[in-house]
mmCIF file of N, CA and C in Angstrom:
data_model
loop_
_atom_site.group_PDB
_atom_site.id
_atom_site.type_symbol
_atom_site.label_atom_id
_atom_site.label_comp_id
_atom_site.label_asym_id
_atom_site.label_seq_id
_atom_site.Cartn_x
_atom_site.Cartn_y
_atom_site.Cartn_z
ATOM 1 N N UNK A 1 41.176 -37.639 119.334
ATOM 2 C CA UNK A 1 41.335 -37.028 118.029
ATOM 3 C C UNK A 1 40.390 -37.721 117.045
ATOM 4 N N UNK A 2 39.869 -37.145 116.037
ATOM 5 C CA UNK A 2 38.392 -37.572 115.167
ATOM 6 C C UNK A 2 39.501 -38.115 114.172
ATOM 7 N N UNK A 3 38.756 -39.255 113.945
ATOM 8 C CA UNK A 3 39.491 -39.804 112.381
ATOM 9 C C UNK A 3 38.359 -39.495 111.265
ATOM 10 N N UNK A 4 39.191 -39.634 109.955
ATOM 11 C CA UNK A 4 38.456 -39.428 109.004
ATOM 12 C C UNK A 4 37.387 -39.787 108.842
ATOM 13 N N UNK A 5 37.035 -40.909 108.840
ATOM 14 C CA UNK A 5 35.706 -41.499 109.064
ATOM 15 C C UNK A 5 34.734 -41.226 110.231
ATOM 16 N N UNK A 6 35.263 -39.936 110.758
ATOM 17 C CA UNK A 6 34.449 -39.465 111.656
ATOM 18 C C UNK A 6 33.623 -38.012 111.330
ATOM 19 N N UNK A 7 34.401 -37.736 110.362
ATOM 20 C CA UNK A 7 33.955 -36.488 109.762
ATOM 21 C C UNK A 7 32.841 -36.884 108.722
ATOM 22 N N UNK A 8 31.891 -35.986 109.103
ATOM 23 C CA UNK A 8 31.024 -36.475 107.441
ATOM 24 C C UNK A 8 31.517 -35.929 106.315
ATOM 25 N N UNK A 9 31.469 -36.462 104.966
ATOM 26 C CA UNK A 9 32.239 -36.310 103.751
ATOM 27 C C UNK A 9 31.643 -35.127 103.822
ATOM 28 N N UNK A 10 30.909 -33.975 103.957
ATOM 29 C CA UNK A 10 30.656 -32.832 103.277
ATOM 30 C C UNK A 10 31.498 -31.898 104.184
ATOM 31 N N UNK A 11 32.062 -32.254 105.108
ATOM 32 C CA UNK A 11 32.884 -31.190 105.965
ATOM 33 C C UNK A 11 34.225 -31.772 105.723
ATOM 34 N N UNK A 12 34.364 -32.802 104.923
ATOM 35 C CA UNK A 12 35.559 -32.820 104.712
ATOM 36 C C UNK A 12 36.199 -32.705 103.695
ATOM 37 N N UNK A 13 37.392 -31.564 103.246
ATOM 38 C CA UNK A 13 37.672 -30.715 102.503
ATOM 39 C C UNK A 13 38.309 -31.579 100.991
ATOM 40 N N UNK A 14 39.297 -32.591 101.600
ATOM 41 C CA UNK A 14 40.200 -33.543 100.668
ATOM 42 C C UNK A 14 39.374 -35.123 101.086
ATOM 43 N N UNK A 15 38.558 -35.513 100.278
ATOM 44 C CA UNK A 15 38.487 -37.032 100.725
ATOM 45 C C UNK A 15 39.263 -37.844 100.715
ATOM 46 N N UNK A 16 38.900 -38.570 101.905
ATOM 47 C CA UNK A 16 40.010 -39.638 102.012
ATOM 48 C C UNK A 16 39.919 -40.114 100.967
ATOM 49 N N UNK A 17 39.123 -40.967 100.079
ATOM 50 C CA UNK A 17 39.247 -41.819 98.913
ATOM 51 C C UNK A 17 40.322 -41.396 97.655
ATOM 52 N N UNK A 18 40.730 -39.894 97.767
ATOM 53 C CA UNK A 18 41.309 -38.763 96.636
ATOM 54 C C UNK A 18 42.457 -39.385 96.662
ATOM 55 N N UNK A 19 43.697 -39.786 98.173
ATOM 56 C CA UNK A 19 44.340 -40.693 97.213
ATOM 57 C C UNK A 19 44.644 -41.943 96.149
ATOM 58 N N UNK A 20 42.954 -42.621 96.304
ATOM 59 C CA UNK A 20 43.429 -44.011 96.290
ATOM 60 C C UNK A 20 42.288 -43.848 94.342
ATOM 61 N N UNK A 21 42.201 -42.846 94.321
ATOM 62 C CA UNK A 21 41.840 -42.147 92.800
ATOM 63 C C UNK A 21 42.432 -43.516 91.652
ATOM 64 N N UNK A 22 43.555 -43.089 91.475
ATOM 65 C CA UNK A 22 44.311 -43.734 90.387
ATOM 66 C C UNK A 22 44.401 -45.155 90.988
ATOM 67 N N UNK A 23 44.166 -45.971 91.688
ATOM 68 C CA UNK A 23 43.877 -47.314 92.341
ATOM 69 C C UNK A 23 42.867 -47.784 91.726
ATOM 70 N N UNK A 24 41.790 -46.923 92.044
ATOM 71 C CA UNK A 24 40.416 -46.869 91.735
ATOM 72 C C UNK A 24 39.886 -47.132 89.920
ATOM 73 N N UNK A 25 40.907 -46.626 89.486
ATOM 74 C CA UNK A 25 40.801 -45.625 88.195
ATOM 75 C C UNK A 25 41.113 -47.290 87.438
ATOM 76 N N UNK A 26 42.049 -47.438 87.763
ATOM 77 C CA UNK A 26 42.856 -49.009 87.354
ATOM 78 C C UNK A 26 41.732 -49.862 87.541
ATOM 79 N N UNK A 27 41.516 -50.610 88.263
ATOM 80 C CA UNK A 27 40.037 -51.573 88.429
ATOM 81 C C UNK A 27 38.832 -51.226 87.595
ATOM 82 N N UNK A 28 38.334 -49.819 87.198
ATOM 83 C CA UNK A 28 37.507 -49.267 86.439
ATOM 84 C C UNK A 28 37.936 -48.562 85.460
ATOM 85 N N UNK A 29 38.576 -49.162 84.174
ATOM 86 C CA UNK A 29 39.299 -47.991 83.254
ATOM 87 C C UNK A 29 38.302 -47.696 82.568
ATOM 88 N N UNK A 30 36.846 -48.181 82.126
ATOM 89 C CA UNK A 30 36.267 -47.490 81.306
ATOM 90 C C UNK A 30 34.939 -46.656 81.924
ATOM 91 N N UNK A 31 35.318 -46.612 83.097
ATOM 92 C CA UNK A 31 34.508 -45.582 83.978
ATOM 93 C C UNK A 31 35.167 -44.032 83.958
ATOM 94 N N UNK A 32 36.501 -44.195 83.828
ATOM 95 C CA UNK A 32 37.862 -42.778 83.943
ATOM 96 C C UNK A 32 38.627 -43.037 82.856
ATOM 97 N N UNK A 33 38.097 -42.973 81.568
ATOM 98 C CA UNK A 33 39.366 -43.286 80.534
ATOM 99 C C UNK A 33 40.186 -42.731 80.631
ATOM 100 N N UNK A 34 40.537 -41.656 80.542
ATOM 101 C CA UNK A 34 41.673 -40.924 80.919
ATOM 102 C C UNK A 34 41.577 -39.912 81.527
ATOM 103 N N UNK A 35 43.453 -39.293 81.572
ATOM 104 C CA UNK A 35 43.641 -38.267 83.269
ATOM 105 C C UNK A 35 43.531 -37.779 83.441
ATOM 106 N N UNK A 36 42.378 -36.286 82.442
ATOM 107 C CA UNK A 36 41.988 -35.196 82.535
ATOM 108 C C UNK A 36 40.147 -35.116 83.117
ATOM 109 N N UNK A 37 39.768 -36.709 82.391
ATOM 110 C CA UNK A 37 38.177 -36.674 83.073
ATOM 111 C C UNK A 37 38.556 -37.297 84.430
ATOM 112 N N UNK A 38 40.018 -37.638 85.182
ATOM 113 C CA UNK A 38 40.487 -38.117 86.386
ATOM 114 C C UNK A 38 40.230 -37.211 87.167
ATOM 115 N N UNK A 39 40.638 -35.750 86.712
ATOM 116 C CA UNK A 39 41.305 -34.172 87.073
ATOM 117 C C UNK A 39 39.897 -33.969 87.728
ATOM 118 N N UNK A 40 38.805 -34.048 86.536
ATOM 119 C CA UNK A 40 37.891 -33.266 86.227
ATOM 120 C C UNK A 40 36.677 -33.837 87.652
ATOM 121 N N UNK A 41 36.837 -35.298 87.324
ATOM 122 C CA UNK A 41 36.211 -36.044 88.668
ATOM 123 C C UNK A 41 36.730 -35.445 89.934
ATOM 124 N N UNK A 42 37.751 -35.450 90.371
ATOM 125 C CA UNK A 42 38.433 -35.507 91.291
ATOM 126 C C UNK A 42 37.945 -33.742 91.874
ATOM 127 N N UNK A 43 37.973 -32.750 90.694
ATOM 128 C CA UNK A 43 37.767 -31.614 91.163
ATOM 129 C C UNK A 43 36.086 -31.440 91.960
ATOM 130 N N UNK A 44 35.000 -32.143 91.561
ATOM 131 C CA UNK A 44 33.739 -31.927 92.315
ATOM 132 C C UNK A 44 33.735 -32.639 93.248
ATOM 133 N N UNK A 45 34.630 -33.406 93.689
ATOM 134 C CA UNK A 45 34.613 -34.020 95.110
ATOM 135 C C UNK A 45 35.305 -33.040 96.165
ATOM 136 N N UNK A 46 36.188 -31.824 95.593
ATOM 137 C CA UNK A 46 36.334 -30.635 96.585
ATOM 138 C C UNK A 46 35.600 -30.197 97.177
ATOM 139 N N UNK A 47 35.549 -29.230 98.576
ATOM 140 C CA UNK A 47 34.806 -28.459 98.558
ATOM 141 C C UNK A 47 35.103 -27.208 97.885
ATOM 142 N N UNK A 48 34.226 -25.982 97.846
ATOM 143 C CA UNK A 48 34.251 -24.672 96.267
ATOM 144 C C UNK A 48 35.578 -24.457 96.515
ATOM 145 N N UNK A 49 35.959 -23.668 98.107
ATOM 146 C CA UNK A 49 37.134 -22.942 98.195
ATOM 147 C C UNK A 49 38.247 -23.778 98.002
ATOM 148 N N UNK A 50 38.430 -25.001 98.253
ATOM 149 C CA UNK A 50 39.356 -26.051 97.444
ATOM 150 C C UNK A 50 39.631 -25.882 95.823
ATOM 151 N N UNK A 51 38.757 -26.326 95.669
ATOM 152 C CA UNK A 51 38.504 -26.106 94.150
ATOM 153 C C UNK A 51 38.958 -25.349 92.944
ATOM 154 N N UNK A 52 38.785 -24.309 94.201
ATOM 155 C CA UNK A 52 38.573 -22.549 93.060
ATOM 156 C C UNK A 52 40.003 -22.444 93.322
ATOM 157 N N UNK A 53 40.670 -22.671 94.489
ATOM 158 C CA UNK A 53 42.577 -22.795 94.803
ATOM 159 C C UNK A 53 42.835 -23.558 94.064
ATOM 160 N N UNK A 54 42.432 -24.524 93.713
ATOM 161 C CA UNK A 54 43.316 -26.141 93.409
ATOM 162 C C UNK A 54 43.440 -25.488 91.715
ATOM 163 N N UNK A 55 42.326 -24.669 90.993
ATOM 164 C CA UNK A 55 41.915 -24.807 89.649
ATOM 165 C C UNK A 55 42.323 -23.495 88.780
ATOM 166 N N UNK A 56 42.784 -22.673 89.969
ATOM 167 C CA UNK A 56 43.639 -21.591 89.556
ATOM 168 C C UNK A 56 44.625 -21.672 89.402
ATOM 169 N N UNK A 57 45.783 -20.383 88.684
ATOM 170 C CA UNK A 57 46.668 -20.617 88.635
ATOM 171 C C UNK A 57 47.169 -20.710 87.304
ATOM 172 N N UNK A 58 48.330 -20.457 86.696
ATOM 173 C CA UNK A 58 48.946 -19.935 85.756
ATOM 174 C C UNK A 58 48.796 -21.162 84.726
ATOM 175 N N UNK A 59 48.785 -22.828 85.619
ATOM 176 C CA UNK A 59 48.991 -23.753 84.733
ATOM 177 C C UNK A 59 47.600 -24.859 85.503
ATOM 178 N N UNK A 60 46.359 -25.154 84.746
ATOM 179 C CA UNK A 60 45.508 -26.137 85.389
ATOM 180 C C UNK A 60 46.228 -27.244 85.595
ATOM 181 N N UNK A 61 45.767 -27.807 86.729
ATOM 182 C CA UNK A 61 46.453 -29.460 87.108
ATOM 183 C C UNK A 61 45.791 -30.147 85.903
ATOM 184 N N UNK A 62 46.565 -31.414 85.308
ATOM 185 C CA UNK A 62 46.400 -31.714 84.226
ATOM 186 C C UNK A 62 46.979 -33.032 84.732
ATOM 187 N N UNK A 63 47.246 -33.333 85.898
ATOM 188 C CA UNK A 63 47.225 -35.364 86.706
ATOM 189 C C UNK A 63 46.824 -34.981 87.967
ATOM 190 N N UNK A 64 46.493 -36.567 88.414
ATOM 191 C CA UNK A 64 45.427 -36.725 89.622
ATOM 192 C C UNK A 64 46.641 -36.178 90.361
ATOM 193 N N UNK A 65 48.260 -36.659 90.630
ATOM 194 C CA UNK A 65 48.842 -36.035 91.548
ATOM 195 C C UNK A 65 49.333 -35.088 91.895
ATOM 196 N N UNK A 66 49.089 -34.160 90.486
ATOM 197 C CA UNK A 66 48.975 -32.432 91.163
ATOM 198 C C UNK A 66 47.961 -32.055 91.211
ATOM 199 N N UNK A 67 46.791 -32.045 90.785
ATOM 200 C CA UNK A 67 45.433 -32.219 91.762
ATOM 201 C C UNK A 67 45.182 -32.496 93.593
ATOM 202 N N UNK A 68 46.005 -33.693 93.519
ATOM 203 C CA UNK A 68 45.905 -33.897 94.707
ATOM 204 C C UNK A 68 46.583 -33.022 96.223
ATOM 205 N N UNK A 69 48.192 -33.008 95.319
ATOM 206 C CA UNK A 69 48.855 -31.954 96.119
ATOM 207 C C UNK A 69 48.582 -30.525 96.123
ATOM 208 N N UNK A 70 47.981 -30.203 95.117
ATOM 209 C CA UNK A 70 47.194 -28.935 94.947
ATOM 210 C C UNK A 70 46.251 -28.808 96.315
ATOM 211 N N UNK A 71 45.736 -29.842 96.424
ATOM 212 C CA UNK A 71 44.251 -29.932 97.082
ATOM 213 C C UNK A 71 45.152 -29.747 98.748
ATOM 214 N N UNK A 72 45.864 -30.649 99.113
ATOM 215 C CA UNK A 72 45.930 -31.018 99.910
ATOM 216 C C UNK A 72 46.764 -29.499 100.934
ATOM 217 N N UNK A 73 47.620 -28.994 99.770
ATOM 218 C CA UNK A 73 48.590 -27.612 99.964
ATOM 219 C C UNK A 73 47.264 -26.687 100.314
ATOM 220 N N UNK A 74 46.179 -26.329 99.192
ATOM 221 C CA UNK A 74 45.205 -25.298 99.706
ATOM 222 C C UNK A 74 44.867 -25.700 101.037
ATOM 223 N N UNK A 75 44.293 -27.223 101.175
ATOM 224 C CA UNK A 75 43.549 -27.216 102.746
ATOM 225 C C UNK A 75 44.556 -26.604 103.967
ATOM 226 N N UNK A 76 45.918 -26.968 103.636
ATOM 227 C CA UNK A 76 46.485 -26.224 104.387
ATOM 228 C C UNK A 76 46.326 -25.195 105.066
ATOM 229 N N UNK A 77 46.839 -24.032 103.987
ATOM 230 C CA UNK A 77 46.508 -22.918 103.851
ATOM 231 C C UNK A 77 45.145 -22.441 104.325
ATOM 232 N N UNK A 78 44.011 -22.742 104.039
ATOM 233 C CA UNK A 78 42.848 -22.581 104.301
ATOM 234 C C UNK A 78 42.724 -22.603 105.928
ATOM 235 N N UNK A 79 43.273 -23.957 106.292
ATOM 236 C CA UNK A 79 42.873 -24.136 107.565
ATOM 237 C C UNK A 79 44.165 -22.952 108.248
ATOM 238 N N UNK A 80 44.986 -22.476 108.130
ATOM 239 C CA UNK A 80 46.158 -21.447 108.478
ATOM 240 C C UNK A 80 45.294 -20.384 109.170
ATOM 241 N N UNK A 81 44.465 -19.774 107.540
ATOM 242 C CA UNK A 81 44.146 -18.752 107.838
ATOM 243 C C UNK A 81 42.458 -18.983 108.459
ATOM 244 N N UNK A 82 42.047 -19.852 108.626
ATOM 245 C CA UNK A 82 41.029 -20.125 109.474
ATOM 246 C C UNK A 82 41.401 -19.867 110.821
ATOM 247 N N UNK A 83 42.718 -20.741 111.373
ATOM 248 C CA UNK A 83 43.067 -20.381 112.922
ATOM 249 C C UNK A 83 43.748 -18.943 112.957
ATOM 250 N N UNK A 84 44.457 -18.116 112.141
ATOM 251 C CA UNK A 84 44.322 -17.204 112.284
ATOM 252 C C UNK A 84 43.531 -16.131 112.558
ATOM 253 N N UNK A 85 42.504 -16.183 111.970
ATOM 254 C CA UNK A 85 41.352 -15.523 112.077
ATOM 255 C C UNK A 85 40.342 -15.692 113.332
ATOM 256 N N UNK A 86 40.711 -17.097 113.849
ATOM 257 C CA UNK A 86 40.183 -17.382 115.311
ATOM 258 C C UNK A 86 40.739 -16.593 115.800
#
């Protein structure tokens, strides 16, 4: 089975690093002042069809951890109807 670090980052949909965001964020606060340029970072490290799921929707994610679960729920989905379609 491929581990993450086996995938190159452009085929991979949620980066691994996406949880460790707000970790990150802490050690560098004046790189991410706050949780909307968090959002905003976090969204171009998607890939589009991530993205365009994660950024829709009645209410924009507005913290890294519905961003994240956003992200992580589309890849789901995505990959669903990918093996479906196989």
């Amino acid at each position: 089975m491929p581990r993450a670090t086996d995938v190159p980052p452009w085929d991979n949909p949620v980066p691994p690093v996406a949880p460790h965001i707000p970790e990150l964020a802490r050690l560098c606060p004046e790189l991410i002042p706050n949780e909307m340029k968090k959002v905003r970072r976090m969204m171009k490290m998607f890939q589009t069809d991530i993205a365009k799921q994660v950024s829709t929707g009645s209410r924009p994610p507005t913290l890294v951890a519905d961003c994240i679960s956003r992200a992580i729920r589309a890849e789901y989905w995505i990959n669903q109807d990918r093996e479906a379609r196989a």
